PDB file of C-alpha atoms in Angstrom:
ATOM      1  CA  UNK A  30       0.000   0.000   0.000  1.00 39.00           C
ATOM      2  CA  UNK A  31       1.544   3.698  -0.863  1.00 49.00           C
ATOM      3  CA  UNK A  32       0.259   7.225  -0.665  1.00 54.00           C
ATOM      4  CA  UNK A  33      -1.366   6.665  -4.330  1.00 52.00           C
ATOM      5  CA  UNK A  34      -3.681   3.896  -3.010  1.00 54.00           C
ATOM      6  CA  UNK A  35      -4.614   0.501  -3.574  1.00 55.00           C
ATOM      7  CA  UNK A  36      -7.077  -0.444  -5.420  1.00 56.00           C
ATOM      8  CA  UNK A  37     -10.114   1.877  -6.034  1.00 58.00           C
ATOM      9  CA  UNK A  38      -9.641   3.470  -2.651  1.00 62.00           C
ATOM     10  CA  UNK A  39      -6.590   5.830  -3.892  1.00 64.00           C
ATOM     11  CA  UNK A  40      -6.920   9.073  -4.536  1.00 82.00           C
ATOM     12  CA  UNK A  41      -4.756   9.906  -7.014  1.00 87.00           C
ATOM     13  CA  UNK A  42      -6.030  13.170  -8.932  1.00 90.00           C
ATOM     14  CA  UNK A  43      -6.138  14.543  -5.536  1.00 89.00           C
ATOM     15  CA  UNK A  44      -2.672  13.598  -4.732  1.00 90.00           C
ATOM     16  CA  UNK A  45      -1.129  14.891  -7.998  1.00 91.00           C
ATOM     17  CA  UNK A  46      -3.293  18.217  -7.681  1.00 93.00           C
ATOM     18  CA  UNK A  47      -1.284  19.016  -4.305  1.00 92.00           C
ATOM     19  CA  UNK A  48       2.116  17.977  -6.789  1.00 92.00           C
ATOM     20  CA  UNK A  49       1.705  19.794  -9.676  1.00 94.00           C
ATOM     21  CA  UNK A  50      -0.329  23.192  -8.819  1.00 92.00           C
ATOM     22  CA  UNK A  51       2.570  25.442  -7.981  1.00 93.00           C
ATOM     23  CA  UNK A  52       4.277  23.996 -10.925  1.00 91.00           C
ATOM     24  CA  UNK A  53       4.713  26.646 -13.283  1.00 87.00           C
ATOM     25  CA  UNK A  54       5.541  24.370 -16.941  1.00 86.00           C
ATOM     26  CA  UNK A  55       2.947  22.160 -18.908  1.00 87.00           C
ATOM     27  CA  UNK A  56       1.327  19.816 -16.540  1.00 91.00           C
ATOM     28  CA  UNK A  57      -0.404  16.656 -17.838  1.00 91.00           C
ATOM     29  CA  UNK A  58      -2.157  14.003 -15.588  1.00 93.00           C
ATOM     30  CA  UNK A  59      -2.061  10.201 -17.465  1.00 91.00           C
ATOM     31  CA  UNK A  60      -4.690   8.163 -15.873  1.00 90.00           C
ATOM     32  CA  UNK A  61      -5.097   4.784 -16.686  1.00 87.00           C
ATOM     33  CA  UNK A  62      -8.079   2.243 -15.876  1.00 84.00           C
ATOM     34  CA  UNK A  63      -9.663  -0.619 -15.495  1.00 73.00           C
ATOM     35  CA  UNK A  64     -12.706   0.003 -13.907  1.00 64.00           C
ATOM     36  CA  UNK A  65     -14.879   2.249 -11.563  1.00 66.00           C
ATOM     37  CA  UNK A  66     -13.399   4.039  -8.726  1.00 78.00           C
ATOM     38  CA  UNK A  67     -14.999   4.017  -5.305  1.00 79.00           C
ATOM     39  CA  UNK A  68     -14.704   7.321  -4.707  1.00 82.00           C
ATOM     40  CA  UNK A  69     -15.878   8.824  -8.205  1.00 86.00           C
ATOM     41  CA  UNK A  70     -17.307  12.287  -6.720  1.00 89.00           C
ATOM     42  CA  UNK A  71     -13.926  12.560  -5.080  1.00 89.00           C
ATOM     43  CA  UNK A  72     -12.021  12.626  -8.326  1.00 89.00           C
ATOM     44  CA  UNK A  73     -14.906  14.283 -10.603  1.00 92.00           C
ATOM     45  CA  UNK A  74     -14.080  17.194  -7.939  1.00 93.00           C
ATOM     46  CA  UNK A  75      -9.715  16.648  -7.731  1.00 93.00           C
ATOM     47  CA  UNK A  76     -10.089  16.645 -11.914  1.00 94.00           C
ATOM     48  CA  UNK A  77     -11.900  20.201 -12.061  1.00 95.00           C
ATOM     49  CA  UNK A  78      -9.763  21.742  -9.773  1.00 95.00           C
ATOM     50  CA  UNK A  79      -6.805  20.704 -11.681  1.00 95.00           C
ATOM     51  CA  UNK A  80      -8.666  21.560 -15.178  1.00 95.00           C
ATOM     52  CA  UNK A  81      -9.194  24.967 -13.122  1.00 95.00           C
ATOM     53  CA  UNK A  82      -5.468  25.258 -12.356  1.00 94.00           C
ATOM     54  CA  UNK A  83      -4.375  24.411 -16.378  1.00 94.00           C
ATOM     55  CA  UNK A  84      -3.714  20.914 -15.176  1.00 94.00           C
ATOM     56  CA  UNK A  85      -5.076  18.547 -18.616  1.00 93.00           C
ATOM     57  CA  UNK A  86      -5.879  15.092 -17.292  1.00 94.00           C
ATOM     58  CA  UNK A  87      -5.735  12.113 -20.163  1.00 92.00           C
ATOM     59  CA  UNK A  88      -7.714   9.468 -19.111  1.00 92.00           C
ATOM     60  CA  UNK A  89      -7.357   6.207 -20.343  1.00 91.00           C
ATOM     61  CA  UNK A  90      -9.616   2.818 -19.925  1.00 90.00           C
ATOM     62  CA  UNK A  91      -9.856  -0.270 -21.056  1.00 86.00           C
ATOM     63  CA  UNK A  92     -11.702  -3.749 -19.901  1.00 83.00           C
ATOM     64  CA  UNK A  93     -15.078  -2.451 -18.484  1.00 84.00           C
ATOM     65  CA  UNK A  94     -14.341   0.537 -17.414  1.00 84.00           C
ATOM     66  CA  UNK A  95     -17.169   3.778 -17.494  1.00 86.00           C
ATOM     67  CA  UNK A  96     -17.116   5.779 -20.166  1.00 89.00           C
ATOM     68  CA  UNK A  97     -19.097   8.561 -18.844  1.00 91.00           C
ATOM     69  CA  UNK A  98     -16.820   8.765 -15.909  1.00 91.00           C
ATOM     70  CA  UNK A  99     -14.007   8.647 -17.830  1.00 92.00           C
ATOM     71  CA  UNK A 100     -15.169  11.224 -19.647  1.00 93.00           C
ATOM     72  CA  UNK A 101     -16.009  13.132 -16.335  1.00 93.00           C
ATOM     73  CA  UNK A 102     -12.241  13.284 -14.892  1.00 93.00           C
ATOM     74  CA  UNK A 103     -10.861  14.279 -18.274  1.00 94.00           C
ATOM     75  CA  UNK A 104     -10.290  17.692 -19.340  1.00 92.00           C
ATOM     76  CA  UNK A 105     -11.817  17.589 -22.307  1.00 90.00           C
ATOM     77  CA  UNK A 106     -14.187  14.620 -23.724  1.00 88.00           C
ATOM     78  CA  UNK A 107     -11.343  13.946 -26.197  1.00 86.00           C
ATOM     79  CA  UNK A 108      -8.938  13.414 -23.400  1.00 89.00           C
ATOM     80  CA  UNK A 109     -11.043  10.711 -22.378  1.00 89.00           C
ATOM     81  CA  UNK A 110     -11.065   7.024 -24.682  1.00 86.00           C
ATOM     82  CA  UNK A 111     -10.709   3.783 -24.580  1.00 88.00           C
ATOM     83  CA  UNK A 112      -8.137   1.286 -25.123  1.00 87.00           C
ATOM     84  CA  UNK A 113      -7.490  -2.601 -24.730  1.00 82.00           C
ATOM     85  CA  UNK A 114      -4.095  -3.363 -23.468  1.00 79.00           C
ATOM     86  CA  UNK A 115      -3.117  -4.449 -27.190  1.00 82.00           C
ATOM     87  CA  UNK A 116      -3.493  -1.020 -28.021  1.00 83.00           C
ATOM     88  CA  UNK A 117      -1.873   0.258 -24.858  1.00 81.00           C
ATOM     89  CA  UNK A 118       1.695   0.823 -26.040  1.00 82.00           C
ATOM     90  CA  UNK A 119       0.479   2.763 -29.249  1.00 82.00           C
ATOM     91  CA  UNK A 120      -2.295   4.842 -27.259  1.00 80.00           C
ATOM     92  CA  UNK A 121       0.732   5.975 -25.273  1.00 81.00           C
ATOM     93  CA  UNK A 122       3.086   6.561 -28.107  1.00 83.00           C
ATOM     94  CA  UNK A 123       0.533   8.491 -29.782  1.00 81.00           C
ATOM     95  CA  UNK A 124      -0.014  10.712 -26.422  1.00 81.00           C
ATOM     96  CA  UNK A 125       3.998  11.110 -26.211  1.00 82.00           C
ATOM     97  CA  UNK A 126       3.885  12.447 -30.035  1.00 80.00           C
ATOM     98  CA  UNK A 127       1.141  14.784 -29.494  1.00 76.00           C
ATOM     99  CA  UNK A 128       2.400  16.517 -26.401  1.00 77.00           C
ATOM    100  CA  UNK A 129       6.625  16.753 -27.705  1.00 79.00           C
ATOM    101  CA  UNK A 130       4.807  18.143 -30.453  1.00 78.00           C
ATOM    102  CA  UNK A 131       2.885  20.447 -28.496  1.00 70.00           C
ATOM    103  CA  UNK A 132      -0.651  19.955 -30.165  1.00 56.00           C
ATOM    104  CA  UNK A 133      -3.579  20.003 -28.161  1.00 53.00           C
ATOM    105  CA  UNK A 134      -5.688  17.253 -29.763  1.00 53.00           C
ATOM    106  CA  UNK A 135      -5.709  13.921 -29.280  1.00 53.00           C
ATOM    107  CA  UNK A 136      -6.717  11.727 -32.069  1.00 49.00           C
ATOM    108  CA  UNK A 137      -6.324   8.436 -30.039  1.00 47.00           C
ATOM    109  CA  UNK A 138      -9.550   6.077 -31.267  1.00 41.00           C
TER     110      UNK A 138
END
């Protein structure tokens, strides 16, 4: 067990929010998932005060994971998409690209 969590009890946006928000370069937030969290409303509310601080949160899922919530901790609904774990490596090549490159949209599905 480590100060990200275990499991679906972790709360991680919250934990990088305290990290990153006196940061003054680009800040992106990767998350990747498999499933519901147990504390959704927790990270719903970590995610917009990050998006509110010009923190961008990519979130990732795969398996049987929410779409809707997914789409709720991104910053944008084309942060948010889903993967399977063939497609892992690419999604996250294709994130690396975009953000060296400094572009702003993800074309990911």
């Amino acid at each position: 067990y480590s100060k990200w969590g275990a499991g679906t009890d972790g709360k991680p946006l919250a934990l990088c929010y305290s990290q990153l928000k006196s940061c003054k370069d680009n800040r992106f937030i990767i998350v990747l998932t498999d499933g519901e969290w147990t504390h959704k409303t927790t990270a719903i509310n970590s995610s917009r005060m990050c998006a509110d601080e010009g923190i961008e949160i990519i979130a990732i899922g795969f398996g049987t994971v929410d779409k809707k919530f997914l789409e709720d901790i991104a910053t944008s609904t084309e942060n948010a998409f889903m993967t399977n774990l063939n497609n892992l490596v690419h999604s996250f090549g294709n994130i690396a690209q975009v953000l060296t490159e400094g572009g702003s949209e993800l074309k990911l599905r």
